[in-house]
Amino acid sequence: MSYPQVLTPEEKLAEAKKQLNLPRIVVICGSTRFMTEMTEADLRETKAGRIVVKPGCDMKSPHELWSDPVEAEELKVRLDDLHRAKIRLADEVLVVGDYIGDSTRAEIAYARSLAKPVRFTHPEVDPDA
């Protein structure tokens, strides 16, 4: 007697995306100093037929939502968690910009630990190259 294979959550997600016939999902990573470049990458990836997710907040720019330093630190933690969820959802990662800081380096390492393909707009900044 054979038993059905138990799928991991990741395998279930991949199967659901396949059954839904979804296009590839690309998550954009990089320093928020490159928000303009991220918007351009979003346009190009969308034109190529991909679903794009990217950072939604630029906490380096002043805004009332993160004007309080204590609330800003709490928000940053939540946004980092949210971005890791976007990486888990995505089929691949696109790193934008010619600079890799600690946060982006951690996102790249996380994506690679999940066996997600990682592309770069500037391949020379790949920390593993």
PDB file of N, CA and C in Angstrom, residues 11-108:
ATOM      1  N   GLU A  11       5.939  23.521  -1.496  1.00  0.00           N
ATOM      2  CA  GLU A  11       5.477  22.705  -2.624  1.00  0.00           C
ATOM      3  C   GLU A  11       3.994  22.941  -2.892  1.00  0.00           C
ATOM      4  N   LYS A  12       3.214  23.113  -1.842  1.00  0.00           N
ATOM      5  CA  LYS A  12       1.783  23.413  -2.014  1.00  0.00           C
ATOM      6  C   LYS A  12       1.591  24.745  -2.726  1.00  0.00           C
ATOM      7  N   LEU A  13       2.385  25.748  -2.343  1.00  0.00           N
ATOM      8  CA  LEU A  13       2.303  27.053  -2.991  1.00  0.00           C
ATOM      9  C   LEU A  13       2.675  26.948  -4.461  1.00  0.00           C
ATOM     10  N   ALA A  14       3.758  26.255  -4.758  1.00  0.00           N
ATOM     11  CA  ALA A  14       4.194  26.088  -6.151  1.00  0.00           C
ATOM     12  C   ALA A  14       3.117  25.379  -6.968  1.00  0.00           C
ATOM     13  N   GLU A  15       2.513  24.362  -6.386  1.00  0.00           N
ATOM     14  CA  GLU A  15       1.448  23.628  -7.092  1.00  0.00           C
ATOM     15  C   GLU A  15       0.227  24.512  -7.314  1.00  0.00           C
ATOM     16  N   ALA A  16      -0.130  25.298  -6.317  1.00  0.00           N
ATOM     17  CA  ALA A  16      -1.288  26.197  -6.460  1.00  0.00           C
ATOM     18  C   ALA A  16      -1.029  27.239  -7.545  1.00  0.00           C
ATOM     19  N   LYS A  17       0.186  27.805  -7.581  1.00  0.00           N
ATOM     20  CA  LYS A  17       0.508  28.790  -8.615  1.00  0.00           C
ATOM     21  C   LYS A  17       0.449  28.144 -10.000  1.00  0.00           C
ATOM     22  N   LYS A  18       0.887  26.890 -10.068  1.00  0.00           N
ATOM     23  CA  LYS A  18       0.848  26.161 -11.347  1.00  0.00           C
ATOM     24  C   LYS A  18      -0.600  25.910 -11.780  1.00  0.00           C
ATOM     25  N   GLN A  19      -1.431  25.455 -10.843  1.00  0.00           N
ATOM     26  CA  GLN A  19      -2.836  25.185 -11.162  1.00  0.00           C
ATOM     27  C   GLN A  19      -3.578  26.464 -11.556  1.00  0.00           C
ATOM     28  N   LEU A  20      -3.188  27.582 -10.958  1.00  0.00           N
ATOM     29  CA  LEU A  20      -3.812  28.866 -11.286  1.00  0.00           C
ATOM     30  C   LEU A  20      -3.238  29.484 -12.554  1.00  0.00           C
ATOM     31  N   ASN A  21      -2.214  28.832 -13.109  1.00  0.00           N
ATOM     32  CA  ASN A  21      -1.569  29.306 -14.324  1.00  0.00           C
ATOM     33  C   ASN A  21      -1.062  30.745 -14.163  1.00  0.00           C
ATOM     34  N   LEU A  22      -0.430  31.007 -13.012  1.00  0.00           N
ATOM     35  CA  LEU A  22       0.077  32.348 -12.741  1.00  0.00           C
ATOM     36  C   LEU A  22       1.397  32.575 -13.463  1.00  0.00           C
ATOM     37  N   PRO A  23       1.611  33.795 -13.931  1.00  0.00           N
ATOM     38  CA  PRO A  23       2.934  34.132 -14.475  1.00  0.00           C
ATOM     39  C   PRO A  23       3.968  34.086 -13.352  1.00  0.00           C
ATOM     40  N   ARG A  24       5.242  34.102 -13.741  1.00  0.00           N
ATOM     41  CA  ARG A  24       6.307  34.153 -12.726  1.00  0.00           C
ATOM     42  C   ARG A  24       6.136  35.393 -11.869  1.00  0.00           C
ATOM     43  N   ILE A  25       6.458  35.241 -10.600  1.00  0.00           N
ATOM     44  CA  ILE A  25       6.399  36.351  -9.653  1.00  0.00           C
ATOM     45  C   ILE A  25       7.829  36.752  -9.315  1.00  0.00           C
ATOM     46  N   VAL A  26       8.118  38.039  -9.501  1.00  0.00           N
ATOM     47  CA  VAL A  26       9.442  38.577  -9.237  1.00  0.00           C
ATOM     48  C   VAL A  26       9.334  39.544  -8.066  1.00  0.00           C
ATOM     49  N   VAL A  27      10.210  39.398  -7.090  1.00  0.00           N
ATOM     50  CA  VAL A  27      10.288  40.371  -6.004  1.00  0.00           C
ATOM     51  C   VAL A  27      11.528  41.225  -6.228  1.00  0.00           C
ATOM     52  N   ILE A  28      11.330  42.526  -6.140  1.00  0.00           N
ATOM     53  CA  ILE A  28      12.441  43.456  -6.291  1.00  0.00           C
ATOM     54  C   ILE A  28      13.015  43.748  -4.911  1.00  0.00           C
ATOM     55  N   CYS A  29      14.325  43.627  -4.812  1.00  0.00           N
ATOM     56  CA  CYS A  29      15.048  43.926  -3.575  1.00  0.00           C
ATOM     57  C   CYS A  29      16.092  44.982  -3.875  1.00  0.00           C
ATOM     58  N   GLY A  30      16.525  45.650  -2.833  1.00  0.00           N
ATOM     59  CA  GLY A  30      17.581  46.646  -2.959  1.00  0.00           C
ATOM     60  C   GLY A  30      17.358  47.770  -1.977  1.00  0.00           C
ATOM     61  N   SER A  31      18.332  48.634  -1.898  1.00  0.00           N
ATOM     62  CA  SER A  31      18.238  49.797  -1.028  1.00  0.00           C
ATOM     63  C   SER A  31      17.114  50.702  -1.516  1.00  0.00           C
ATOM     64  N   THR A  32      16.374  51.279  -0.571  1.00  0.00           N
ATOM     65  CA  THR A  32      15.286  52.177  -0.976  1.00  0.00           C
ATOM     66  C   THR A  32      15.825  53.473  -1.579  1.00  0.00           C
ATOM     67  N   ARG A  33      17.130  53.684  -1.540  1.00  0.00           N
ATOM     68  CA  ARG A  33      17.686  54.834  -2.263  1.00  0.00           C
ATOM     69  C   ARG A  33      17.512  54.651  -3.769  1.00  0.00           C
ATOM     70  N   PHE A  34      17.183  53.410  -4.186  1.00  0.00           N
ATOM     71  CA  PHE A  34      16.992  53.113  -5.607  1.00  0.00           C
ATOM     72  C   PHE A  34      15.510  52.978  -5.967  1.00  0.00           C
ATOM     73  N   MET A  35      14.624  53.686  -5.275  1.00  0.00           N
ATOM     74  CA  MET A  35      13.189  53.563  -5.547  1.00  0.00           C
ATOM     75  C   MET A  35      12.850  53.908  -6.998  1.00  0.00           C
ATOM     76  N   THR A  36      13.505  54.909  -7.571  1.00  0.00           N
ATOM     77  CA  THR A  36      13.248  55.263  -8.976  1.00  0.00           C
ATOM     78  C   THR A  36      13.636  54.106  -9.888  1.00  0.00           C
ATOM     79  N   GLU A  37      14.790  53.488  -9.612  1.00  0.00           N
ATOM     80  CA  GLU A  37      15.237  52.349 -10.406  1.00  0.00           C
ATOM     81  C   GLU A  37      14.309  51.142 -10.203  1.00  0.00           C
ATOM     82  N   MET A  38      13.788  50.998  -8.985  1.00  0.00           N
ATOM     83  CA  MET A  38      12.842  49.902  -8.719  1.00  0.00           C
ATOM     84  C   MET A  38      11.568  50.083  -9.543  1.00  0.00           C
ATOM     85  N   THR A  39      11.103  51.314  -9.656  1.00  0.00           N
ATOM     86  CA  THR A  39       9.912  51.593 -10.470  1.00  0.00           C
ATOM     87  C   THR A  39      10.181  51.252 -11.926  1.00  0.00           C
ATOM     88  N   GLU A  40      11.363  51.597 -12.421  1.00  0.00           N
ATOM     89  CA  GLU A  40      11.732  51.262 -13.803  1.00  0.00           C
ATOM     90  C   GLU A  40      11.815  49.746 -13.987  1.00  0.00           C
ATOM     91  N   ALA A  41      12.417  49.052 -13.023  1.00  0.00           N
ATOM     92  CA  ALA A  41      12.500  47.591 -13.098  1.00  0.00           C
ATOM     93  C   ALA A  41      11.105  46.977 -13.068  1.00  0.00           C
ATOM     94  N   ASP A  42      10.220  47.537 -12.260  1.00  0.00           N
ATOM     95  CA  ASP A  42       8.833  47.078 -12.186  1.00  0.00           C
ATOM     96  C   ASP A  42       8.185  47.186 -13.569  1.00  0.00           C
ATOM     97  N   LEU A  43       8.367  48.310 -14.236  1.00  0.00           N
ATOM     98  CA  LEU A  43       7.801  48.495 -15.579  1.00  0.00           C
ATOM     99  C   LEU A  43       8.319  47.443 -16.552  1.00  0.00           C
ATOM    100  N   ARG A  44       9.632  47.231 -16.529  1.00  0.00           N
ATOM    101  CA  ARG A  44      10.247  46.273 -17.470  1.00  0.00           C
ATOM    102  C   ARG A  44       9.799  44.835 -17.187  1.00  0.00           C
ATOM    103  N   GLU A  45       9.763  44.477 -15.917  1.00  0.00           N
ATOM    104  CA  GLU A  45       9.337  43.119 -15.555  1.00  0.00           C
ATOM    105  C   GLU A  45       7.863  42.906 -15.880  1.00  0.00           C
ATOM    106  N   THR A  46       7.042  43.921 -15.633  1.00  0.00           N
ATOM    107  CA  THR A  46       5.616  43.833 -15.956  1.00  0.00           C
ATOM    108  C   THR A  46       5.426  43.701 -17.459  1.00  0.00           C
ATOM    109  N   LYS A  47       6.163  44.496 -18.230  1.00  0.00           N
ATOM    110  CA  LYS A  47       6.084  44.410 -19.693  1.00  0.00           C
ATOM    111  C   LYS A  47       6.468  43.020 -20.176  1.00  0.00           C
ATOM    112  N   ALA A  48       7.391  42.376 -19.463  1.00  0.00           N
ATOM    113  CA  ALA A  48       7.828  41.021 -19.828  1.00  0.00           C
ATOM    114  C   ALA A  48       6.823  39.955 -19.375  1.00  0.00           C
ATOM    115  N   GLY A  49       5.724  40.377 -18.741  1.00  0.00           N
ATOM    116  CA  GLY A  49       4.673  39.427 -18.381  1.00  0.00           C
ATOM    117  C   GLY A  49       4.810  38.816 -16.998  1.00  0.00           C
ATOM    118  N   ARG A  50       5.563  39.459 -16.135  1.00  0.00           N
ATOM    119  CA  ARG A  50       5.758  38.926 -14.788  1.00  0.00           C
ATOM    120  C   ARG A  50       4.949  39.731 -13.771  1.00  0.00           C
ATOM    121  N   ILE A  51       4.529  39.065 -12.716  1.00  0.00           N
ATOM    122  CA  ILE A  51       3.920  39.742 -11.578  1.00  0.00           C
ATOM    123  C   ILE A  51       5.069  40.283 -10.727  1.00  0.00           C
ATOM    124  N   VAL A  52       4.975  41.545 -10.310  1.00  0.00           N
ATOM    125  CA  VAL A  52       6.061  42.189  -9.575  1.00  0.00           C
ATOM    126  C   VAL A  52       5.588  42.617  -8.192  1.00  0.00           C
ATOM    127  N   VAL A  53       6.396  42.287  -7.190  1.00  0.00           N
ATOM    128  CA  VAL A  53       6.204  42.821  -5.835  1.00  0.00           C
ATOM    129  C   VAL A  53       7.506  43.502  -5.445  1.00  0.00           C
ATOM    130  N   LYS A  54       7.379  44.583  -4.689  1.00  0.00           N
ATOM    131  CA  LYS A  54       8.569  45.352  -4.324  1.00  0.00           C
ATOM    132  C   LYS A  54       8.310  46.080  -3.019  1.00  0.00           C
ATOM    133  N   PRO A  55       9.344  46.721  -2.468  1.00  0.00           N
ATOM    134  CA  PRO A  55       9.129  47.497  -1.248  1.00  0.00           C
ATOM    135  C   PRO A  55       8.074  48.570  -1.481  1.00  0.00           C
ATOM    136  N   GLY A  56       7.194  48.743  -0.513  1.00  0.00           N
ATOM    137  CA  GLY A  56       6.127  49.726  -0.647  1.00  0.00           C
ATOM    138  C   GLY A  56       6.378  51.001   0.123  1.00  0.00           C
ATOM    139  N   CYS A  57       7.401  51.018   0.969  1.00  0.00           N
ATOM    140  CA  CYS A  57       7.714  52.193   1.790  1.00  0.00           C
ATOM    141  C   CYS A  57       9.179  52.543   1.652  1.00  0.00           C
ATOM    142  N   ASP A  58       9.436  53.831   1.538  1.00  0.00           N
ATOM    143  CA  ASP A  58      10.802  54.334   1.560  1.00  0.00           C
ATOM    144  C   ASP A  58      10.970  55.099   2.857  1.00  0.00           C
ATOM    145  N   MET A  59      11.429  54.409   3.882  1.00  0.00           N
ATOM    146  CA  MET A  59      11.545  55.027   5.197  1.00  0.00           C
ATOM    147  C   MET A  59      12.689  56.036   5.282  1.00  0.00           C
ATOM    148  N   LYS A  60      13.484  56.152   4.220  1.00  0.00           N
ATOM    149  CA  LYS A  60      14.526  57.172   4.198  1.00  0.00           C
ATOM    150  C   LYS A  60      13.945  58.542   3.849  1.00  0.00           C
ATOM    151  N   SER A  61      12.741  58.536   3.268  1.00  0.00           N
ATOM    152  CA  SER A  61      12.056  59.787   2.957  1.00  0.00           C
ATOM    153  C   SER A  61      11.098  60.123   4.098  1.00  0.00           C
ATOM    154  N   PRO A  62      11.037  61.391   4.485  1.00  0.00           N
ATOM    155  CA  PRO A  62      10.161  61.766   5.599  1.00  0.00           C
ATOM    156  C   PRO A  62       8.686  61.470   5.303  1.00  0.00           C
ATOM    157  N   HIS A  63       7.996  60.967   6.324  1.00  0.00           N
ATOM    158  CA  HIS A  63       6.560  60.708   6.210  1.00  0.00           C
ATOM    159  C   HIS A  63       5.989  60.631   7.615  1.00  0.00           C
ATOM    160  N   GLU A  64       4.763  61.055   7.768  1.00  0.00           N
ATOM    161  CA  GLU A  64       4.131  61.049   9.096  1.00  0.00           C
ATOM    162  C   GLU A  64       3.998  59.648   9.675  1.00  0.00           C
ATOM    163  N   LEU A  65       3.925  58.635   8.825  1.00  0.00           N
ATOM    164  CA  LEU A  65       3.758  57.260   9.321  1.00  0.00           C
ATOM    165  C   LEU A  65       4.971  56.755  10.092  1.00  0.00           C
ATOM    166  N   TRP A  66       6.135  57.329   9.845  1.00  0.00           N
ATOM    167  CA  TRP A  66       7.327  56.896  10.575  1.00  0.00           C
ATOM    168  C   TRP A  66       8.090  58.092  11.153  1.00  0.00           C
ATOM    169  N   SER A  67       7.353  59.125  11.525  1.00  0.00           N
ATOM    170  CA  SER A  67       8.006  60.302  12.111  1.00  0.00           C
ATOM    171  C   SER A  67       8.404  60.073  13.569  1.00  0.00           C
ATOM    172  N   ASP A  68       7.694  59.201  14.278  1.00  0.00           N
ATOM    173  CA  ASP A  68       8.055  58.873  15.654  1.00  0.00           C
ATOM    174  C   ASP A  68       9.132  57.788  15.628  1.00  0.00           C
ATOM    175  N   PRO A  69      10.291  58.036  16.231  1.00  0.00           N
ATOM    176  CA  PRO A  69      11.408  57.070  16.151  1.00  0.00           C
ATOM    177  C   PRO A  69      11.074  55.683  16.692  1.00  0.00           C
ATOM    178  N   VAL A  70      10.311  55.606  17.772  1.00  0.00           N
ATOM    179  CA  VAL A  70       9.954  54.300  18.341  1.00  0.00           C
ATOM    180  C   VAL A  70       9.030  53.551  17.381  1.00  0.00           C
ATOM    181  N   GLU A  71       8.010  54.241  16.882  1.00  0.00           N
ATOM    182  CA  GLU A  71       7.098  53.613  15.916  1.00  0.00           C
ATOM    183  C   GLU A  71       7.831  53.252  14.626  1.00  0.00           C
ATOM    184  N   ALA A  72       8.778  54.083  14.224  1.00  0.00           N
ATOM    185  CA  ALA A  72       9.538  53.815  13.002  1.00  0.00           C
ATOM    186  C   ALA A  72      10.342  52.526  13.130  1.00  0.00           C
ATOM    187  N   GLU A  73      10.947  52.305  14.286  1.00  0.00           N
ATOM    188  CA  GLU A  73      11.733  51.082  14.484  1.00  0.00           C
ATOM    189  C   GLU A  73      10.833  49.854  14.458  1.00  0.00           C
ATOM    190  N   GLU A  74       9.662  49.943  15.072  1.00  0.00           N
ATOM    191  CA  GLU A  74       8.701  48.839  15.050  1.00  0.00           C
ATOM    192  C   GLU A  74       8.211  48.580  13.624  1.00  0.00           C
ATOM    193  N   LEU A  75       7.955  49.662  12.886  1.00  0.00           N
ATOM    194  CA  LEU A  75       7.509  49.523  11.501  1.00  0.00           C
ATOM    195  C   LEU A  75       8.587  48.860  10.656  1.00  0.00           C
ATOM    196  N   LYS A  76       9.841  49.252  10.854  1.00  0.00           N
ATOM    197  CA  LYS A  76      10.926  48.647  10.072  1.00  0.00           C
ATOM    198  C   LYS A  76      10.980  47.142  10.282  1.00  0.00           C
ATOM    199  N   VAL A  77      10.810  46.682  11.512  1.00  0.00           N
ATOM    200  CA  VAL A  77      10.799  45.246  11.803  1.00  0.00           C
ATOM    201  C   VAL A  77       9.651  44.568  11.051  1.00  0.00           C
ATOM    202  N   ARG A  78       8.462  45.182  11.094  1.00  0.00           N
ATOM    203  CA  ARG A  78       7.305  44.603  10.392  1.00  0.00           C
ATOM    204  C   ARG A  78       7.512  44.595   8.878  1.00  0.00           C
ATOM    205  N   LEU A  79       8.089  45.669   8.349  1.00  0.00           N
ATOM    206  CA  LEU A  79       8.341  45.732   6.909  1.00  0.00           C
ATOM    207  C   LEU A  79       9.389  44.713   6.477  1.00  0.00           C
ATOM    208  N   ASP A  80      10.405  44.488   7.304  1.00  0.00           N
ATOM    209  CA  ASP A  80      11.402  43.452   6.994  1.00  0.00           C
ATOM    210  C   ASP A  80      10.745  42.077   6.956  1.00  0.00           C
ATOM    211  N   ASP A  81       9.860  41.805   7.914  1.00  0.00           N
ATOM    212  CA  ASP A  81       9.118  40.535   7.915  1.00  0.00           C
ATOM    213  C   ASP A  81       8.252  40.416   6.663  1.00  0.00           C
ATOM    214  N   LEU A  82       7.586  41.507   6.310  1.00  0.00           N
ATOM    215  CA  LEU A  82       6.732  41.517   5.122  1.00  0.00           C
ATOM    216  C   LEU A  82       7.550  41.257   3.863  1.00  0.00           C
ATOM    217  N   HIS A  83       8.742  41.852   3.789  1.00  0.00           N
ATOM    218  CA  HIS A  83       9.558  41.656   2.596  1.00  0.00           C
ATOM    219  C   HIS A  83      10.064  40.218   2.496  1.00  0.00           C
ATOM    220  N   ARG A  84      10.375  39.599   3.629  1.00  0.00           N
ATOM    221  CA  ARG A  84      10.759  38.175   3.589  1.00  0.00           C
ATOM    222  C   ARG A  84       9.574  37.324   3.105  1.00  0.00           C
ATOM    223  N   ALA A  85       8.361  37.701   3.473  1.00  0.00           N
ATOM    224  CA  ALA A  85       7.173  36.982   2.977  1.00  0.00           C
ATOM    225  C   ALA A  85       7.056  37.148   1.459  1.00  0.00           C
ATOM    226  N   LYS A  86       7.366  38.335   0.958  1.00  0.00           N
ATOM    227  CA  LYS A  86       7.342  38.566  -0.489  1.00  0.00           C
ATOM    228  C   LYS A  86       8.377  37.677  -1.183  1.00  0.00           C
ATOM    229  N   ILE A  87       9.540  37.512  -0.558  1.00  0.00           N
ATOM    230  CA  ILE A  87      10.577  36.644  -1.121  1.00  0.00           C
ATOM    231  C   ILE A  87      10.078  35.200  -1.153  1.00  0.00           C
ATOM    232  N   ARG A  88       9.421  34.755  -0.082  1.00  0.00           N
ATOM    233  CA  ARG A  88       8.885  33.382  -0.063  1.00  0.00           C
ATOM    234  C   ARG A  88       7.832  33.183  -1.149  1.00  0.00           C
ATOM    235  N   LEU A  89       7.013  34.194  -1.398  1.00  0.00           N
ATOM    236  CA  LEU A  89       5.961  34.130  -2.407  1.00  0.00           C
ATOM    237  C   LEU A  89       6.527  34.093  -3.825  1.00  0.00           C
ATOM    238  N   ALA A  90       7.618  34.797  -4.040  1.00  0.00           N
ATOM    239  CA  ALA A  90       8.160  34.992  -5.384  1.00  0.00           C
ATOM    240  C   ALA A  90       8.824  33.742  -5.934  1.00  0.00           C
ATOM    241  N   ASP A  91       8.900  33.723  -7.266  1.00  0.00           N
ATOM    242  CA  ASP A  91       9.630  32.665  -7.964  1.00  0.00           C
ATOM    243  C   ASP A  91      11.098  33.038  -8.154  1.00  0.00           C
ATOM    244  N   GLU A  92      11.374  34.331  -8.170  1.00  0.00           N
ATOM    245  CA  GLU A  92      12.743  34.804  -8.338  1.00  0.00           C
ATOM    246  C   GLU A  92      12.885  36.197  -7.740  1.00  0.00           C
ATOM    247  N   VAL A  93      14.124  36.606  -7.557  1.00  0.00           N
ATOM    248  CA  VAL A  93      14.465  37.892  -6.949  1.00  0.00           C
ATOM    249  C   VAL A  93      15.254  38.712  -7.966  1.00  0.00           C
ATOM    250  N   LEU A  94      14.928  40.004  -8.041  1.00  0.00           N
ATOM    251  CA  LEU A  94      15.700  40.942  -8.849  1.00  0.00           C
ATOM    252  C   LEU A  94      16.255  42.002  -7.911  1.00  0.00           C
ATOM    253  N   VAL A  95      17.578  42.062  -7.817  1.00  0.00           N
ATOM    254  CA  VAL A  95      18.243  43.043  -6.962  1.00  0.00           C
ATOM    255  C   VAL A  95      18.585  44.259  -7.828  1.00  0.00           C
ATOM    256  N   VAL A  96      18.101  45.418  -7.389  1.00  0.00           N
ATOM    257  CA  VAL A  96      18.257  46.655  -8.145  1.00  0.00           C
ATOM    258  C   VAL A  96      19.302  47.535  -7.473  1.00  0.00           C
ATOM    259  N   GLY A  97      20.142  48.147  -8.298  1.00  0.00           N
ATOM    260  CA  GLY A  97      21.102  49.121  -7.804  1.00  0.00           C
ATOM    261  C   GLY A  97      22.532  48.636  -7.824  1.00  0.00           C
ATOM    262  N   ASP A  98      23.426  49.608  -7.695  1.00  0.00           N
ATOM    263  CA  ASP A  98      24.862  49.310  -7.748  1.00  0.00           C
ATOM    264  C   ASP A  98      25.504  49.306  -6.369  1.00  0.00           C
ATOM    265  N   TYR A  99      24.681  49.122  -5.342  1.00  0.00           N
ATOM    266  CA  TYR A  99      25.155  49.080  -3.964  1.00  0.00           C
ATOM    267  C   TYR A  99      24.354  48.027  -3.212  1.00  0.00           C
ATOM    268  N   ILE A 100      25.037  47.224  -2.410  1.00  0.00           N
ATOM    269  CA  ILE A 100      24.384  46.205  -1.582  1.00  0.00           C
ATOM    270  C   ILE A 100      24.717  46.512  -0.124  1.00  0.00           C
ATOM    271  N   GLY A 101      23.694  46.901   0.640  1.00  0.00           N
ATOM    272  CA  GLY A 101      23.875  47.131   2.069  1.00  0.00           C
ATOM    273  C   GLY A 101      23.561  45.873   2.862  1.00  0.00           C
ATOM    274  N   ASP A 102      23.609  45.997   4.167  1.00  0.00           N
ATOM    275  CA  ASP A 102      23.392  44.836   5.037  1.00  0.00           C
ATOM    276  C   ASP A 102      22.008  44.220   4.853  1.00  0.00           C
ATOM    277  N   SER A 103      20.968  45.046   4.758  1.00  0.00           N
ATOM    278  CA  SER A 103      19.606  44.516   4.617  1.00  0.00           C
ATOM    279  C   SER A 103      19.451  43.752   3.303  1.00  0.00           C
ATOM    280  N   THR A 104      19.935  44.352   2.227  1.00  0.00           N
ATOM    281  CA  THR A 104      19.826  43.687   0.922  1.00  0.00           C
ATOM    282  C   THR A 104      20.670  42.416   0.893  1.00  0.00           C
ATOM    283  N   ARG A 105      21.843  42.472   1.494  1.00  0.00           N
ATOM    284  CA  ARG A 105      22.705  41.273   1.567  1.00  0.00           C
ATOM    285  C   ARG A 105      21.967  40.147   2.299  1.00  0.00           C
ATOM    286  N   ALA A 106      21.264  40.497   3.388  1.00  0.00           N
ATOM    287  CA  ALA A 106      20.501  39.495   4.141  1.00  0.00           C
ATOM    288  C   ALA A 106      19.345  38.952   3.301  1.00  0.00           C
ATOM    289  N   GLU A 107      18.693  39.814   2.516  1.00  0.00           N
ATOM    290  CA  GLU A 107      17.600  39.363   1.650  1.00  0.00           C
ATOM    291  C   GLU A 107      18.118  38.400   0.581  1.00  0.00           C
ATOM    292  N   ILE A 108      19.268  38.700   0.011  1.00  0.00           N
ATOM    293  CA  ILE A 108      19.873  37.820  -1.000  1.00  0.00           C
ATOM    294  C   ILE A 108      20.190  36.463  -0.377  1.00  0.00           C
TER     295      ILE A 108
END
